mmCIF file of C-alpha atoms in Angstrom:
data_model
loop_
_atom_site.group_PDB
_atom_site.id
_atom_site.type_symbol
_atom_site.label_atom_id
_atom_site.label_comp_id
_atom_site.label_asym_id
_atom_site.label_seq_id
_atom_site.Cartn_x
_atom_site.Cartn_y
_atom_site.Cartn_z
ATOM 1 C CA GLY A 1302 -15.834 14.503 -3.440
ATOM 2 C CA ARG A 1303 -14.185 12.630 -0.586
ATOM 3 C CA ARG A 1304 -10.580 13.055 0.506
ATOM 4 C CA LEU A 1305 -8.868 9.685 0.760
ATOM 5 C CA ALA A 1306 -5.635 8.781 2.530
ATOM 6 C CA VAL A 1307 -4.220 6.192 0.137
ATOM 7 C CA ASP A 1308 -1.814 3.473 1.240
ATOM 8 C CA VAL A 1309 0.256 3.254 -1.944
ATOM 9 C CA SER A 1310 2.431 0.351 -0.774
ATOM 10 C CA GLY A 1311 0.207 -2.261 -2.418
ATOM 11 C CA TRP A 1312 0.170 -0.355 -5.697
ATOM 12 C CA LEU A 1313 3.953 0.050 -5.627
ATOM 13 C CA HIS A 1314 4.467 -3.686 -5.160
ATOM 14 C CA LYS A 1315 2.291 -4.323 -8.203
ATOM 15 C CA ALA A 1316 4.002 -1.546 -10.147
ATOM 16 C CA LYS A 1317 7.487 -3.005 -9.634
ATOM 17 C CA LEU A 1318 6.388 -6.072 -11.621
ATOM 18 C CA ARG A 1319 5.770 -3.934 -14.717
ATOM 19 C CA ASP A 1320 8.920 -4.515 -16.769
ATOM 20 C CA ALA A 1321 10.552 -6.184 -13.774
ATOM 21 C CA ALA A 1322 13.915 -6.614 -15.521
ATOM 22 C CA GLU A 1323 14.195 -2.838 -15.953
ATOM 23 C CA VAL A 1324 13.136 -2.275 -12.344
ATOM 24 C CA VAL A 1325 15.826 -4.681 -11.155
ATOM 25 C CA SER A 1326 18.417 -2.965 -13.356
ATOM 26 C CA THR A 1327 17.613 0.693 -12.726
ATOM 27 C CA GLY A 1328 15.109 0.775 -9.876
ATOM 28 C CA VAL A 1329 12.307 2.102 -12.079
ATOM 29 C CA SER A 1330 10.555 1.533 -15.389
ATOM 30 C CA ASP A 1331 8.185 3.589 -17.510
ATOM 31 C CA LYS A 1332 5.536 0.883 -17.158
ATOM 32 C CA ALA A 1333 5.830 0.924 -13.374
ATOM 33 C CA VAL A 1334 5.367 4.688 -13.213
ATOM 34 C CA SER A 1335 2.503 4.531 -15.710
ATOM 35 C CA TYR A 1336 0.726 1.983 -13.522
ATOM 36 C CA MET A 1337 0.974 4.263 -10.503
ATOM 37 C CA ILE A 1338 -0.290 7.224 -12.515
ATOM 38 C CA GLN A 1339 -3.185 5.132 -13.811
ATOM 39 C CA MET A 1340 -4.228 4.173 -10.285
ATOM 40 C CA VAL A 1341 -4.146 7.729 -8.961
ATOM 41 C CA GLU A 1342 -5.837 9.166 -12.044
ATOM 42 C CA GLY A 1343 -8.571 6.577 -11.561
ATOM 43 C CA LEU A 1344 -9.368 8.040 -8.145
ATOM 44 C CA LEU A 1345 -9.257 11.567 -9.511
ATOM 45 C CA GLY A 1346 -11.633 10.510 -12.271
ATOM 46 C CA LEU A 1347 -14.097 9.311 -9.639
ATOM 47 C CA GLY A 1348 -14.061 12.762 -8.062
ATOM 48 C CA ALA A 1349 -11.941 11.767 -5.068
ATOM 49 C CA THR A 1350 -9.055 13.818 -3.710
ATOM 50 C CA PRO A 1351 -6.253 11.381 -2.879
ATOM 51 C CA VAL A 1352 -3.555 12.013 -0.291
ATOM 52 C CA LEU A 1353 -0.840 9.470 -1.060
ATOM 53 C CA VAL A 1354 0.909 7.955 1.956
ATOM 54 C CA PHE A 1355 4.308 6.313 1.421
ATOM 55 C CA ASP A 1356 6.198 4.029 3.788
ATOM 56 C CA GLY A 1357 9.231 5.632 5.390
ATOM 57 C CA ALA A 1358 12.186 4.060 7.154
ATOM 58 C CA SER A 1359 12.316 0.395 8.066
ATOM 59 C CA TYR A 1360 10.620 -0.589 11.304
ATOM 60 C CA PRO A 1361 13.496 -1.669 13.627
ATOM 61 C CA PRO A 1362 11.764 -4.723 15.192
ATOM 62 C CA LYS A 1363 11.268 -6.118 11.683
ATOM 63 C CA GLN A 1364 14.843 -5.468 10.562
ATOM 64 C CA ALA A 1365 15.954 -9.100 10.767
ATOM 65 C CA THR A 1366 12.982 -10.231 8.666
ATOM 66 C CA GLN A 1367 13.607 -7.487 6.113
ATOM 67 C CA ASP A 1368 17.311 -8.343 5.909
ATOM 68 C CA SER A 1369 16.419 -11.979 5.261
ATOM 69 C CA ARG A 1370 14.005 -10.955 2.502
ATOM 70 C CA ARG A 1371 16.635 -8.755 0.869
ATOM 71 C CA GLU A 1372 19.134 -11.608 0.892
ATOM 72 C CA LYS A 1373 16.577 -13.804 -0.863
ATOM 73 C CA VAL A 1374 15.834 -11.055 -3.377
ATOM 74 C CA GLU A 1375 19.559 -10.715 -4.094
ATOM 75 C CA GLU A 1376 19.779 -14.465 -4.727
ATOM 76 C CA ASN A 1377 16.844 -14.167 -7.107
ATOM 77 C CA ARG A 1378 18.502 -11.256 -8.905
ATOM 78 C CA ARG A 1379 21.677 -13.255 -9.517
ATOM 79 C CA ALA A 1380 19.625 -16.228 -10.747
ATOM 80 C CA ALA A 1381 17.578 -14.035 -13.111
ATOM 81 C CA GLU A 1382 20.637 -12.295 -14.549
ATOM 82 C CA ALA A 1383 22.408 -15.625 -15.021
ATOM 83 C CA ALA A 1384 19.377 -17.078 -16.824
ATOM 84 C CA ALA A 1385 19.215 -14.017 -19.075
ATOM 85 C CA ALA A 1386 22.930 -14.227 -19.844
ATOM 86 C CA ASP A 1387 23.061 -17.920 -20.710
ATOM 87 C CA GLY A 1388 19.649 -18.103 -22.355
ATOM 88 C CA THR A 1389 18.206 -20.768 -20.047
ATOM 89 C CA ALA A 1390 15.015 -18.707 -19.648
ATOM 90 C CA SER A 1391 13.173 -16.229 -21.826
ATOM 91 C CA GLY A 1392 9.824 -14.520 -22.223
ATOM 92 C CA ARG A 1393 7.360 -15.004 -19.392
ATOM 93 C CA ALA A 1394 9.645 -17.431 -17.571
ATOM 94 C CA LEU A 1395 12.479 -14.897 -17.481
ATOM 95 C CA ASN A 1396 10.132 -12.093 -16.462
ATOM 96 C CA GLY A 1397 8.936 -14.306 -13.624
ATOM 97 C CA LEU A 1398 12.501 -14.674 -12.391
ATOM 98 C CA PHE A 1399 13.063 -10.918 -12.476
ATOM 99 C CA ALA A 1400 9.711 -10.345 -10.737
ATOM 100 C CA LYS A 1401 11.037 -12.288 -7.741
ATOM 101 C CA ALA A 1402 14.076 -9.987 -7.682
ATOM 102 C CA ALA A 1403 12.287 -6.649 -8.048
ATOM 103 C CA LEU A 1404 12.167 -4.237 -5.111
ATOM 104 C CA VAL A 1405 10.424 -0.921 -4.545
ATOM 105 C CA GLN A 1406 13.412 1.419 -4.625
ATOM 106 C CA GLU A 1407 14.141 5.141 -4.480
ATOM 107 C CA PRO A 1408 14.088 5.763 -8.273
ATOM 108 C CA LEU A 1409 10.488 4.520 -8.534
ATOM 109 C CA LEU A 1410 9.419 6.415 -5.426
ATOM 110 C CA ARG A 1411 11.090 9.594 -6.663
ATOM 111 C CA ALA A 1412 9.445 9.309 -10.079
ATOM 112 C CA VAL A 1413 5.980 8.883 -8.546
ATOM 113 C CA MET A 1414 6.508 11.751 -6.107
ATOM 114 C CA ASN A 1415 7.763 14.049 -8.859
ATOM 115 C CA TRP A 1416 4.676 13.254 -10.914
ATOM 116 C CA ALA A 1417 2.461 13.907 -7.886
ATOM 117 C CA ILE A 1418 4.072 17.311 -7.421
ATOM 118 C CA GLU A 1419 3.496 18.208 -11.077
ATOM 119 C CA ARG A 1420 -0.085 16.913 -10.914
ATOM 120 C CA GLU A 1421 -0.638 18.735 -7.609
ATOM 121 C CA VAL A 1422 -1.556 15.534 -5.807
ATOM 122 C CA GLU A 1423 -0.837 15.662 -2.077
ATOM 123 C CA PHE A 1424 1.443 13.081 -0.503
ATOM 124 C CA VAL A 1425 3.207 12.403 2.776
ATOM 125 C CA VAL A 1426 6.024 10.052 3.741
ATOM 126 C CA ALA A 1427 5.486 8.216 7.009
ATOM 127 C CA PRO A 1428 8.318 8.140 9.557
ATOM 128 C CA MET A 1429 8.252 4.339 9.306
ATOM 129 C CA GLU A 1430 5.416 2.053 8.159
ATOM 130 C CA ALA A 1431 2.423 3.860 6.735
ATOM 131 C CA ASP A 1432 -0.328 2.411 8.972
ATOM 132 C CA GLN A 1433 -0.120 4.941 11.805
ATOM 133 C CA GLN A 1434 0.401 7.819 9.379
ATOM 134 C CA LEU A 1435 -2.734 6.849 7.477
ATOM 135 C CA VAL A 1436 -4.767 7.151 10.659
ATOM 136 C CA SER A 1437 -3.047 10.396 11.632
ATOM 137 C CA VAL A 1438 -3.976 12.136 8.387
ATOM 138 C CA LEU A 1439 -7.636 11.424 9.137
ATOM 139 C CA ASP A 1440 -7.248 14.277 11.619
ATOM 140 C CA TYR A 1441 -4.583 16.725 10.498
ATOM 141 C CA ALA A 1442 -5.173 16.475 6.738
ATOM 142 C CA ARG A 1443 -8.975 16.531 7.017
ATOM 143 C CA VAL A 1444 -9.290 13.172 5.257
ATOM 144 C CA ASP A 1445 -12.661 11.404 5.134
ATOM 145 C CA SER A 1446 -11.494 7.804 4.792
ATOM 146 C CA ILE A 1447 -8.504 5.513 4.286
ATOM 147 C CA LEU A 1448 -8.015 3.474 1.128
ATOM 148 C CA ALA A 1449 -6.236 0.354 2.369
ATOM 149 C CA ALA A 1450 -3.624 -1.595 0.440
ATOM 150 C CA SER A 1451 -4.829 -4.916 1.820
ATOM 151 C CA GLN A 1452 -7.289 -6.399 4.316
ATOM 152 C CA ASP A 1453 -4.797 -5.907 7.137
ATOM 153 C CA SER A 1454 -6.704 -5.186 10.363
ATOM 154 C CA ASP A 1455 -3.881 -3.024 11.763
ATOM 155 C CA LEU A 1456 -5.651 0.089 10.531
ATOM 156 C CA ALA A 1457 -8.680 -0.624 12.712
ATOM 157 C CA ALA A 1458 -6.449 -1.254 15.723
ATOM 158 C CA TYR A 1459 -4.647 2.050 15.164
ATOM 159 C CA GLY A 1460 -7.972 3.904 15.129
ATOM 160 C CA GLY A 1461 -8.877 3.832 11.438
ATOM 161 C CA THR A 1462 -12.638 4.091 11.864
ATOM 162 C CA SER A 1463 -13.414 4.645 8.161
ATOM 163 C CA VAL A 1464 -11.538 2.336 5.800
ATOM 164 C CA ALA A 1465 -12.157 1.255 2.217
ATOM 165 C CA TYR A 1466 -10.890 -2.230 1.342
ATOM 166 C CA ASP A 1467 -10.660 -4.203 -1.918
ATOM 167 C CA TYR A 1468 -10.629 -1.188 -4.233
ATOM 168 C CA SER A 1469 -11.095 -2.162 -7.890
ATOM 169 C CA GLU A 1470 -9.530 0.119 -10.449
ATOM 170 C CA LYS A 1471 -11.793 -1.418 -13.086
ATOM 171 C CA ASP A 1472 -15.091 -0.107 -11.743
ATOM 172 C CA GLY A 1473 -14.148 1.938 -8.685
ATOM 173 C CA SER A 1474 -15.915 -0.423 -6.287
ATOM 174 C CA CYS A 1475 -14.696 -1.131 -2.766
ATOM 175 C CA MET A 1476 -15.840 -2.406 0.623
ATOM 176 C CA HIS A 1477 -16.259 0.577 2.951
ATOM 177 C CA VAL A 1478 -16.143 -0.230 6.667
ATOM 178 C CA CYS A 1479 -17.031 2.359 9.312
ATOM 179 C CA LEU A 1480 -15.991 0.596 12.495
ATOM 180 C CA LEU A 1481 -18.056 2.678 14.910
ATOM 181 C CA GLU A 1482 -21.171 2.767 12.736
ATOM 182 C CA ASP A 1483 -21.159 -0.591 10.929
ATOM 183 C CA VAL A 1484 -19.543 -2.989 13.403
ATOM 184 C CA LEU A 1485 -19.469 -1.997 17.075
ATOM 185 C CA GLY A 1486 -22.903 -2.235 18.647
ATOM 186 C CA LYS A 1487 -24.204 -4.345 15.758
ATOM 187 C CA VAL A 1488 -24.638 -7.975 14.740
ATOM 188 C CA VAL A 1489 -22.436 -8.569 11.693
ATOM 189 C CA GLY A 1490 -23.154 -11.906 10.058
ATOM 190 C CA GLU A 1491 -22.641 -14.553 12.722
ATOM 191 C CA PHE A 1492 -20.707 -12.196 15.016
ATOM 192 C CA ASP A 1493 -22.444 -10.270 17.795
ATOM 193 C CA PHE A 1494 -20.750 -6.955 18.627
ATOM 194 C CA THR A 1495 -23.756 -5.421 20.395
ATOM 195 C CA GLN A 1496 -21.947 -5.083 23.747
ATOM 196 C CA TRP A 1497 -18.587 -4.143 22.293
ATOM 197 C CA THR A 1498 -16.746 -0.876 22.855
ATOM 198 C CA TYR A 1499 -13.741 0.316 20.875
ATOM 199 C CA ASP A 1500 -11.470 -0.503 23.844
ATOM 200 C CA ARG A 1501 -12.730 -4.102 23.843
ATOM 201 C CA PHE A 1502 -12.189 -4.294 20.080
ATOM 202 C CA LEU A 1503 -8.635 -2.971 20.485
ATOM 203 C CA THR A 1504 -7.916 -5.527 23.196
ATOM 204 C CA MET A 1505 -9.036 -8.290 20.857
ATOM 205 C CA CYS A 1506 -6.734 -7.009 18.109
ATOM 206 C CA ILE A 1507 -3.763 -6.904 20.470
#
């Protein structure tokens, strides 16, 4: 019965590998969309109410890094298409080449959003990267917890005090961390946080 703010970026990066050649060619594939639907339906089947959070525009300070990645992806695309054309790779080897060239693009995003609208699943698009938006919806969208795409600690630094990590679509398990209740003021394994405040924790993250 919980409302979850879901960082879909991790799912999208896995989805783009489903029929990667088609994703490279058209920006989307039926298998990619089906994977996204499967993941969201899994949460619905557990009784959760997901609020999907998509990345928005590129973060300006990371523009140079992103441009470099796109150049590499373009090189991989040319290599994959050349291998497909001259027959130097096939099957899993060829799919591996296309996987390195696949990007999350507008056609895939649009297809997932259109499905969400039809399925009446809420979603928001962050102004830039999703991290801050995920924390924001804890307040304005009355969300109980964040479902993280990775073990990135940025969410805790931004104020994500209730975060689920390592979600398994197979059995619905995850690692739920409530920063204020489970960490600060406690001894966690070999780490002693008994005298820690959130401000001290934030300083450490920075």
